[in-house]
Amino acid sequence: MARDTSATTVLLTGASGGIGSAIAHLLAENGYTLLLQGRNPERLDNLRLSLPDPERHQSMVADLTDPTQRQALVERCRATHGGVDVLINNAGVSQFALLEDIDDAKLREVLDTNLLVPIALTRDLLPLLSQSPQGAVVNIGSAFGHIGHPGFCLYGASKAGLHGFSEALRREQGNRGVRVHYLAPRAVDTTLNTEAVKNLNRALGNHSDAPETVAEQCLKLLQSGSSSRRFIGWPERLFIKVNALLPTVVDSALTKKLPVVREYAAGKAQ
Ligand SMILES: NC(=O)c1ccc[n+]([C@@H]2O[C@H](COP(=O)([O-])OP(=O)(O)OC[C@H]3O[C@@H](n4cnc5c(N)ncnc54)[C@H](OP(=O)(O)O)[C@@H]3O)[C@@H](O)[C@H]2O)c1
């Protein structure tokens, strides 16, 4: 018999983005109630109105890198009737560039959005999530957090940090605490990826998934009884294992791709 999800409320960050919208649709179709976070009120409201039972869901506008706006979001969650059961840390930004071309402002933006924000939001919402038998956090990572890839030093570092955080928190919560899930997609067809990244992926033969694929895996994590982590895509799952056991093998494979990465990062290749 299908589980009753009508009383499960999910705060979904980055709901207005490609993966966020797909997760919002799938969860709403499966009966979850959504608190949709993003920075653009119009995009959020259009999304909300496109979901089944739009009046059941709420839009919550906030720039999460602004501590005051993030705190206001946490307060709204605390004031939400019935509480919040699940936090999906999905909001994120990417950066494709060689390290020497990244300035301090970009460094801060990527690390704040992809790492500091999910840690701070989780910390602030943990007491609320702990009150729910469905209490769970889902952190959306990336394959680049597990396979250091040239051109993605900063992004990869932020996602590797998110994985480290998820793993430690999962162990800190133990068997009886809030469930902590970690989901690492490979490339996904969304506007997060610039034309340069899309062209690079094509040149390197990297596969791209539809956002709906990520949403399906996210739902499976929520439906599973215990904390877990998932990596999307084959052969990426194999590369992640090889990279963990024999990093020098992956070093030489990726070093061969360096000239192509450099060309696309410099905007010389189309
Ligand atoms: N696309 C990929 O290839 C890929 C692969 C692996 C992992 N991921 C991860 O999947 C997640 C979603 O990515 P996506 O592809 O769906 O990206 P996207 O379409 O660009 O959406 C990003 C979302 O994050 C929100 N966001 C960004 N900065 C924010 C901030 N400071 N405060 C609040 N919200 C903010 C955006 O809100 P606005 O609408 O207000 O801009 C948007 O809703 C990210 O964590 C990303 O790293 C993506």
mmCIF file of C-alpha atoms and ligand atoms in Angstrom:
data_model
loop_
_atom_site.group_PDB
_atom_site.id
_atom_site.type_symbol
_atom_site.label_atom_id
_atom_site.label_comp_id
_atom_site.label_asym_id
_atom_site.label_seq_id
_atom_site.Cartn_x
_atom_site.Cartn_y
_atom_site.Cartn_z
ATOM 1 C CA MET A 1 0.000 0.000 0.000
ATOM 2 C CA ALA A 2 1.349 3.466 -0.896
ATOM 3 C CA ARG A 3 2.569 5.517 2.062
ATOM 4 C CA ASP A 4 0.472 8.578 2.942
ATOM 5 C CA THR A 5 2.676 11.574 2.168
ATOM 6 C CA SER A 6 -0.014 14.259 2.506
ATOM 7 C CA ALA A 7 1.265 15.283 5.924
ATOM 8 C CA THR A 8 4.904 15.441 4.811
ATOM 9 C CA THR A 9 6.134 18.989 4.266
ATOM 10 C CA VAL A 10 9.334 19.546 2.297
ATOM 11 C CA LEU A 11 11.443 22.691 2.126
ATOM 12 C CA LEU A 12 12.984 22.529 -1.357
ATOM 13 C CA THR A 13 15.738 25.061 -2.010
ATOM 14 C CA GLY A 14 16.446 26.072 -5.587
ATOM 15 C CA ALA A 15 12.909 24.999 -6.509
ATOM 16 C CA SER A 16 12.772 27.388 -9.463
ATOM 17 C CA GLY A 17 15.763 25.762 -11.183
ATOM 18 C CA GLY A 18 15.870 22.826 -13.603
ATOM 19 C CA ILE A 19 16.346 20.016 -11.082
ATOM 20 C CA GLY A 20 14.322 21.820 -8.394
ATOM 21 C CA SER A 21 11.268 22.143 -10.674
ATOM 22 C CA ALA A 22 11.456 18.451 -11.619
ATOM 23 C CA ILE A 23 11.684 17.443 -7.934
ATOM 24 C CA ALA A 24 8.801 19.802 -7.078
ATOM 25 C CA HIS A 25 6.555 18.241 -9.746
ATOM 26 C CA LEU A 26 7.348 14.647 -8.781
ATOM 27 C CA LEU A 27 6.925 15.236 -5.036
ATOM 28 C CA ALA A 28 3.691 17.193 -5.509
ATOM 29 C CA GLU A 29 2.339 14.389 -7.741
ATOM 30 C CA ASN A 30 3.188 11.979 -4.922
ATOM 31 C CA GLY A 31 1.240 13.979 -2.369
ATOM 32 C CA TYR A 32 3.998 15.896 -0.590
ATOM 33 C CA THR A 33 3.395 19.494 0.513
ATOM 34 C CA LEU A 34 6.100 21.863 -0.693
ATOM 35 C CA LEU A 35 7.722 25.036 0.557
ATOM 36 C CA LEU A 36 9.312 26.285 -2.643
ATOM 37 C CA GLN A 37 12.416 28.430 -2.206
ATOM 38 C CA GLY A 38 14.142 30.549 -4.835
ATOM 39 C CA ARG A 39 15.096 34.175 -5.420
ATOM 40 C CA ASN A 40 12.606 35.060 -8.130
ATOM 41 C CA PRO A 41 8.986 35.419 -6.899
ATOM 42 C CA GLU A 42 7.466 35.176 -10.373
ATOM 43 C CA ARG A 43 9.302 31.958 -11.279
ATOM 44 C CA LEU A 44 8.340 30.427 -7.942
ATOM 45 C CA ASP A 45 4.681 31.354 -8.276
ATOM 46 C CA ASN A 46 4.516 30.053 -11.848
ATOM 47 C CA LEU A 47 5.985 26.793 -10.596
ATOM 48 C CA ARG A 48 3.558 26.607 -7.674
ATOM 49 C CA LEU A 49 0.562 27.225 -9.946
ATOM 50 C CA SER A 50 1.713 24.447 -12.294
ATOM 51 C CA LEU A 51 1.735 21.845 -9.480
ATOM 52 C CA PRO A 52 -1.216 19.641 -8.477
ATOM 53 C CA ASP A 53 -3.186 21.343 -5.651
ATOM 54 C CA PRO A 54 -1.249 24.656 -5.895
ATOM 55 C CA GLU A 55 -2.948 26.060 -2.798
ATOM 56 C CA ARG A 56 -1.332 23.318 -0.701
ATOM 57 C CA HIS A 57 2.166 24.665 -1.471
ATOM 58 C CA GLN A 58 3.904 27.927 -0.560
ATOM 59 C CA SER A 59 6.540 30.065 -2.259
ATOM 60 C CA MET A 60 9.343 31.336 -0.033
ATOM 61 C CA VAL A 61 11.541 33.970 -1.649
ATOM 62 C CA ALA A 62 15.045 34.330 -0.192
ATOM 63 C CA ASP A 63 18.622 34.833 -1.273
ATOM 64 C CA LEU A 64 20.149 32.140 0.901
ATOM 65 C CA THR A 65 23.611 33.714 0.878
ATOM 66 C CA ASP A 66 22.146 36.694 2.765
ATOM 67 C CA PRO A 67 22.124 35.656 6.468
ATOM 68 C CA THR A 68 19.137 37.920 7.252
ATOM 69 C CA GLN A 69 17.005 36.474 4.448
ATOM 70 C CA ARG A 70 18.092 32.935 5.362
ATOM 71 C CA GLN A 71 17.092 33.518 8.986
ATOM 72 C CA ALA A 72 13.701 34.877 7.878
ATOM 73 C CA LEU A 73 13.169 31.685 5.850
ATOM 74 C CA VAL A 74 14.012 29.559 8.898
ATOM 75 C CA GLU A 75 11.504 31.568 10.977
ATOM 76 C CA ARG A 76 8.798 30.986 8.347
ATOM 77 C CA CYS A 77 9.529 27.269 8.453
ATOM 78 C CA ARG A 78 9.260 27.282 12.251
ATOM 79 C CA ALA A 79 5.909 29.072 11.964
ATOM 80 C CA THR A 80 4.577 26.668 9.317
ATOM 81 C CA HIS A 81 1.522 24.791 10.522
ATOM 82 C CA GLY A 82 2.461 21.150 11.059
ATOM 83 C CA GLY A 83 6.191 21.911 10.879
ATOM 84 C CA VAL A 84 8.701 20.863 8.248
ATOM 85 C CA ASP A 85 9.649 17.204 7.836
ATOM 86 C CA VAL A 86 12.212 17.268 5.039
ATOM 87 C CA LEU A 87 14.888 19.696 3.860
ATOM 88 C CA ILE A 88 16.210 19.283 0.322
ATOM 89 C CA ASN A 89 19.398 21.329 -0.120
ATOM 90 C CA ASN A 90 19.267 21.677 -3.888
ATOM 91 C CA ALA A 91 20.065 25.380 -4.567
ATOM 92 C CA GLY A 92 23.472 25.692 -6.149
ATOM 93 C CA VAL A 93 25.698 27.561 -8.537
ATOM 94 C CA SER A 94 28.395 26.237 -10.821
ATOM 95 C CA GLN A 95 31.698 27.561 -12.087
ATOM 96 C CA PHE A 96 33.728 26.332 -15.044
ATOM 97 C CA ALA A 97 37.127 28.063 -15.107
ATOM 98 C CA LEU A 98 40.764 27.425 -14.392
ATOM 99 C CA LEU A 99 41.615 28.305 -10.805
ATOM 100 C CA GLU A 100 43.883 31.199 -11.805
ATOM 101 C CA ASP A 101 40.884 32.904 -13.468
ATOM 102 C CA ILE A 102 38.578 32.802 -10.426
ATOM 103 C CA ASP A 103 38.365 35.957 -8.314
ATOM 104 C CA ASP A 104 37.545 36.185 -4.597
ATOM 105 C CA ALA A 105 33.912 37.193 -5.197
ATOM 106 C CA LYS A 106 33.237 34.016 -7.230
ATOM 107 C CA LEU A 107 35.119 31.925 -4.706
ATOM 108 C CA ARG A 108 32.891 33.206 -1.937
ATOM 109 C CA GLU A 109 29.669 32.891 -3.981
ATOM 110 C CA VAL A 110 30.257 29.236 -4.877
ATOM 111 C CA LEU A 111 31.434 28.133 -1.432
ATOM 112 C CA ASP A 112 28.669 30.101 0.324
ATOM 113 C CA THR A 113 25.858 28.833 -1.908
ATOM 114 C CA ASN A 114 26.960 25.216 -2.287
ATOM 115 C CA LEU A 115 28.468 24.549 1.132
ATOM 116 C CA LEU A 116 27.899 27.156 3.834
ATOM 117 C CA VAL A 117 24.181 27.589 3.059
ATOM 118 C CA PRO A 118 23.227 23.866 3.205
ATOM 119 C CA ILE A 119 25.232 23.420 6.424
ATOM 120 C CA ALA A 120 23.683 26.497 8.072
ATOM 121 C CA LEU A 121 20.128 25.665 6.934
ATOM 122 C CA THR A 122 20.471 22.083 8.150
ATOM 123 C CA ARG A 123 21.795 23.264 11.521
ATOM 124 C CA ASP A 124 18.941 25.737 11.951
ATOM 125 C CA LEU A 125 16.194 23.329 10.858
ATOM 126 C CA LEU A 126 17.480 20.203 12.592
ATOM 127 C CA PRO A 127 15.433 20.775 15.788
ATOM 128 C CA LEU A 128 12.283 21.049 13.640
ATOM 129 C CA LEU A 129 13.137 18.025 11.470
ATOM 130 C CA SER A 130 13.941 15.987 14.600
ATOM 131 C CA GLN A 131 10.331 16.334 15.752
ATOM 132 C CA SER A 132 9.078 14.444 12.695
ATOM 133 C CA PRO A 133 9.117 10.656 12.255
ATOM 134 C CA GLN A 134 9.815 11.411 8.533
ATOM 135 C CA GLY A 135 12.639 13.831 9.440
ATOM 136 C CA ALA A 136 15.188 13.863 6.612
ATOM 137 C CA VAL A 137 17.749 15.991 4.807
ATOM 138 C CA VAL A 138 18.665 15.408 1.157
ATOM 139 C CA ASN A 139 21.856 17.086 -0.037
ATOM 140 C CA ILE A 140 22.265 17.395 -3.797
ATOM 141 C CA GLY A 141 25.957 16.916 -4.550
ATOM 142 C CA SER A 142 27.708 16.174 -7.812
ATOM 143 C CA ALA A 143 29.918 13.538 -9.420
ATOM 144 C CA PHE A 144 32.540 16.332 -9.540
ATOM 145 C CA GLY A 145 32.643 16.207 -5.746
ATOM 146 C CA HIS A 146 34.082 12.688 -6.075
ATOM 147 C CA ILE A 147 36.143 12.948 -9.256
ATOM 148 C CA GLY A 148 38.288 16.074 -9.170
ATOM 149 C CA HIS A 149 37.934 17.390 -12.722
ATOM 150 C CA PRO A 150 40.145 20.058 -14.321
ATOM 151 C CA GLY A 151 38.162 23.257 -14.854
ATOM 152 C CA PHE A 152 35.948 22.552 -11.845
ATOM 153 C CA CYS A 153 38.363 22.987 -8.884
ATOM 154 C CA LEU A 154 36.086 25.388 -7.031
ATOM 155 C CA TYR A 155 32.772 23.687 -7.811
ATOM 156 C CA GLY A 156 34.270 20.244 -7.068
ATOM 157 C CA ALA A 157 35.660 21.492 -3.746
ATOM 158 C CA SER A 158 32.235 22.819 -2.725
ATOM 159 C CA LYS A 159 30.529 19.515 -3.566
ATOM 160 C CA ALA A 160 33.288 17.392 -1.973
ATOM 161 C CA GLY A 161 32.712 19.483 1.162
ATOM 162 C CA LEU A 162 28.978 18.843 0.949
ATOM 163 C CA HIS A 163 29.629 15.108 0.734
ATOM 164 C CA GLY A 164 31.949 15.242 3.768
ATOM 165 C CA PHE A 165 29.309 17.163 5.678
ATOM 166 C CA SER A 166 26.562 14.686 4.702
ATOM 167 C CA GLU A 167 28.641 11.661 5.694
ATOM 168 C CA ALA A 168 29.620 13.065 9.094
ATOM 169 C CA LEU A 169 26.100 14.273 9.860
ATOM 170 C CA ARG A 170 24.628 10.895 8.843
ATOM 171 C CA ARG A 171 26.902 9.251 11.400
ATOM 172 C CA GLU A 172 26.217 11.963 13.989
ATOM 173 C CA GLN A 173 22.468 11.381 13.672
ATOM 174 C CA GLY A 174 22.912 7.604 13.984
ATOM 175 C CA ASN A 175 20.053 5.171 13.533
ATOM 176 C CA ARG A 176 17.470 7.090 15.481
ATOM 177 C CA GLY A 177 18.013 10.671 14.323
ATOM 178 C CA VAL A 178 17.090 12.578 11.192
ATOM 179 C CA ARG A 179 17.873 10.606 8.010
ATOM 180 C CA VAL A 180 20.644 12.187 5.958
ATOM 181 C CA HIS A 181 20.663 11.377 2.251
ATOM 182 C CA TYR A 182 23.210 12.403 -0.336
ATOM 183 C CA LEU A 183 22.513 12.382 -4.074
ATOM 184 C CA ALA A 184 25.249 13.004 -6.646
ATOM 185 C CA PRO A 185 24.081 13.503 -10.246
ATOM 186 C CA ARG A 186 26.423 13.595 -13.232
ATOM 187 C CA ALA A 187 25.762 16.330 -15.851
ATOM 188 C CA VAL A 188 22.091 17.310 -16.074
ATOM 189 C CA ASP A 189 20.330 19.301 -18.823
ATOM 190 C CA THR A 190 19.632 22.585 -17.053
ATOM 191 C CA THR A 191 20.648 26.219 -17.478
ATOM 192 C CA LEU A 192 23.197 25.744 -14.657
ATOM 193 C CA ASN A 193 25.550 24.604 -17.401
ATOM 194 C CA THR A 194 26.776 27.352 -19.698
ATOM 195 C CA GLU A 195 27.163 26.761 -23.431
ATOM 196 C CA ALA A 196 30.906 26.264 -22.806
ATOM 197 C CA VAL A 197 30.155 23.438 -20.345
ATOM 198 C CA LYS A 198 27.602 21.831 -22.677
ATOM 199 C CA ASN A 199 30.109 21.960 -25.544
ATOM 200 C CA LEU A 200 32.869 20.615 -23.293
ATOM 201 C CA ASN A 201 30.643 17.694 -22.247
ATOM 202 C CA ARG A 202 29.901 16.942 -25.899
ATOM 203 C CA ALA A 203 33.606 17.121 -26.823
ATOM 204 C CA LEU A 204 34.559 14.796 -23.945
ATOM 205 C CA GLY A 205 31.652 12.411 -24.587
ATOM 206 C CA ASN A 206 30.161 13.056 -21.108
ATOM 207 C CA HIS A 207 26.518 11.982 -20.815
ATOM 208 C CA SER A 208 23.796 14.319 -19.611
ATOM 209 C CA ASP A 209 20.607 13.289 -17.790
ATOM 210 C CA ALA A 210 17.162 14.862 -17.768
ATOM 211 C CA PRO A 211 16.290 16.662 -14.495
ATOM 212 C CA GLU A 212 13.435 14.128 -14.078
ATOM 213 C CA THR A 213 16.045 11.363 -13.616
ATOM 214 C CA VAL A 214 17.443 13.216 -10.595
ATOM 215 C CA ALA A 215 13.918 13.807 -9.266
ATOM 216 C CA GLU A 216 13.127 10.070 -9.460
ATOM 217 C CA GLN A 217 16.260 9.208 -7.464
ATOM 218 C CA CYS A 218 15.435 11.903 -4.924
ATOM 219 C CA LEU A 219 11.967 10.427 -4.402
ATOM 220 C CA LYS A 220 13.480 6.951 -3.973
ATOM 221 C CA LEU A 221 15.787 8.279 -1.257
ATOM 222 C CA LEU A 222 12.855 9.848 0.572
ATOM 223 C CA GLN A 223 10.908 6.600 0.330
ATOM 224 C CA SER A 224 13.799 4.524 1.693
ATOM 225 C CA GLY A 225 13.707 3.813 5.401
ATOM 226 C CA SER A 226 17.308 4.688 6.224
ATOM 227 C CA SER A 227 19.999 7.234 5.371
ATOM 228 C CA SER A 228 21.660 6.511 2.070
ATOM 229 C CA ARG A 229 23.698 7.973 -0.758
ATOM 230 C CA ARG A 230 23.270 7.559 -4.490
ATOM 231 C CA PHE A 231 25.402 8.334 -7.501
ATOM 232 C CA ILE A 232 23.620 8.744 -10.827
ATOM 233 C CA GLY A 233 24.965 7.431 -14.116
ATOM 234 C CA TRP A 234 27.097 4.718 -15.595
ATOM 235 C CA PRO A 235 30.133 4.732 -16.142
ATOM 236 C CA GLU A 236 30.442 7.638 -13.654
ATOM 237 C CA ARG A 237 29.612 5.316 -10.718
ATOM 238 C CA LEU A 238 32.499 3.063 -11.795
ATOM 239 C CA PHE A 239 34.894 6.032 -12.213
ATOM 240 C CA ILE A 240 34.046 7.219 -8.702
ATOM 241 C CA LYS A 241 35.016 3.794 -7.319
ATOM 242 C CA VAL A 242 38.203 3.609 -9.401
ATOM 243 C CA ASN A 243 39.103 7.179 -8.374
ATOM 244 C CA ALA A 244 38.740 6.252 -4.695
ATOM 245 C CA LEU A 245 40.901 3.126 -5.026
ATOM 246 C CA LEU A 246 43.364 4.030 -7.810
ATOM 247 C CA PRO A 247 43.433 7.821 -8.213
ATOM 248 C CA THR A 248 46.580 7.758 -10.362
ATOM 249 C CA VAL A 249 44.686 5.838 -13.067
ATOM 250 C CA VAL A 250 42.112 8.632 -13.196
ATOM 251 C CA ASP A 251 44.883 11.272 -12.988
ATOM 252 C CA SER A 252 46.343 10.098 -16.267
ATOM 253 C CA ALA A 253 42.943 9.705 -17.997
ATOM 254 C CA LEU A 254 41.904 13.264 -17.058
ATOM 255 C CA THR A 255 45.297 14.801 -17.737
ATOM 256 C CA LYS A 256 44.919 13.644 -21.348
ATOM 257 C CA LYS A 257 41.743 15.754 -21.531
ATOM 258 C CA LEU A 258 43.447 18.863 -20.168
ATOM 259 C CA PRO A 259 44.138 20.560 -23.547
ATOM 260 C CA VAL A 260 40.413 20.316 -24.448
ATOM 261 C CA VAL A 261 39.381 21.637 -21.018
ATOM 262 C CA ARG A 262 41.814 24.558 -21.341
ATOM 263 C CA GLU A 263 40.454 25.478 -24.781
ATOM 264 C CA TYR A 264 36.820 25.526 -23.641
ATOM 265 C CA ALA A 265 37.656 27.319 -20.375
ATOM 266 C CA ALA A 266 39.459 30.032 -22.352
ATOM 267 C CA GLY A 267 36.470 30.324 -24.716
ATOM 268 C CA LYS A 268 38.636 29.385 -27.702
ATOM 269 C CA ALA A 269 36.617 26.290 -28.697
ATOM 270 C CA GLN A 270 32.919 26.297 -29.651
HETATM 271 N N1 LIG B 1 22.895 20.733 -13.862
HETATM 272 C C1 LIG B 1 23.901 19.901 -13.620
HETATM 273 O O1 LIG B 1 24.654 19.493 -14.538
HETATM 274 C C2 LIG B 1 24.131 19.396 -12.230
HETATM 275 C C3 LIG B 1 24.935 18.246 -12.063
HETATM 276 C C4 LIG B 1 25.182 17.781 -10.774
HETATM 277 C C5 LIG B 1 24.661 18.460 -9.672
HETATM 278 N N2 LIG B 1 23.886 19.566 -9.867
HETATM 279 C C6 LIG B 1 23.398 20.273 -8.672
HETATM 280 O O2 LIG B 1 21.981 20.271 -8.686
HETATM 281 C C7 LIG B 1 21.482 21.433 -7.998
HETATM 282 C C8 LIG B 1 20.440 22.155 -8.867
HETATM 283 O O3 LIG B 1 21.075 22.536 -10.073
HETATM 284 P P1 LIG B 1 20.285 22.918 -11.409
HETATM 285 O O4 LIG B 1 20.995 22.268 -12.514
HETATM 286 O O5 LIG B 1 18.827 22.701 -11.231
HETATM 287 O O6 LIG B 1 20.609 24.479 -11.457
HETATM 288 P P2 LIG B 1 19.683 25.732 -11.889
HETATM 289 O O7 LIG B 1 18.702 25.329 -12.892
HETATM 290 O O8 LIG B 1 20.647 26.826 -12.212
HETATM 291 O O9 LIG B 1 18.931 26.093 -10.528
HETATM 292 C C9 LIG B 1 19.646 26.574 -9.422
HETATM 293 C C10 LIG B 1 18.668 26.954 -8.343
HETATM 294 O O10 LIG B 1 19.403 27.425 -7.202
HETATM 295 C C11 LIG B 1 18.861 28.669 -6.813
HETATM 296 N N3 LIG B 1 19.883 29.528 -6.221
HETATM 297 C C12 LIG B 1 21.116 29.812 -6.696
HETATM 298 N N4 LIG B 1 21.740 30.681 -5.881
HETATM 299 C C13 LIG B 1 20.881 30.961 -4.882
HETATM 300 C C14 LIG B 1 20.919 31.788 -3.732
HETATM 301 N N5 LIG B 1 21.996 32.558 -3.449
HETATM 302 N N6 LIG B 1 19.846 31.835 -2.917
HETATM 303 C C15 LIG B 1 18.765 31.095 -3.206
HETATM 304 N N7 LIG B 1 18.647 30.287 -4.258
HETATM 305 C C16 LIG B 1 19.691 30.225 -5.096
HETATM 306 C C17 LIG B 1 18.327 29.294 -8.102
HETATM 307 O O11 LIG B 1 17.376 30.285 -7.773
HETATM 308 P P3 LIG B 1 16.975 31.460 -8.828
HETATM 309 O O12 LIG B 1 15.886 30.873 -9.680
HETATM 310 O O13 LIG B 1 16.523 32.539 -7.954
HETATM 311 O O14 LIG B 1 18.229 31.770 -9.604
HETATM 312 C C18 LIG B 1 17.712 28.068 -8.755
HETATM 313 O O15 LIG B 1 16.453 27.824 -8.218
HETATM 314 C C19 LIG B 1 22.715 22.298 -7.691
HETATM 315 O O16 LIG B 1 23.102 22.084 -6.355
HETATM 316 C C20 LIG B 1 23.772 21.746 -8.636
HETATM 317 O O17 LIG B 1 25.091 21.930 -8.155
HETATM 318 C C21 LIG B 1 23.596 20.045 -11.107
#
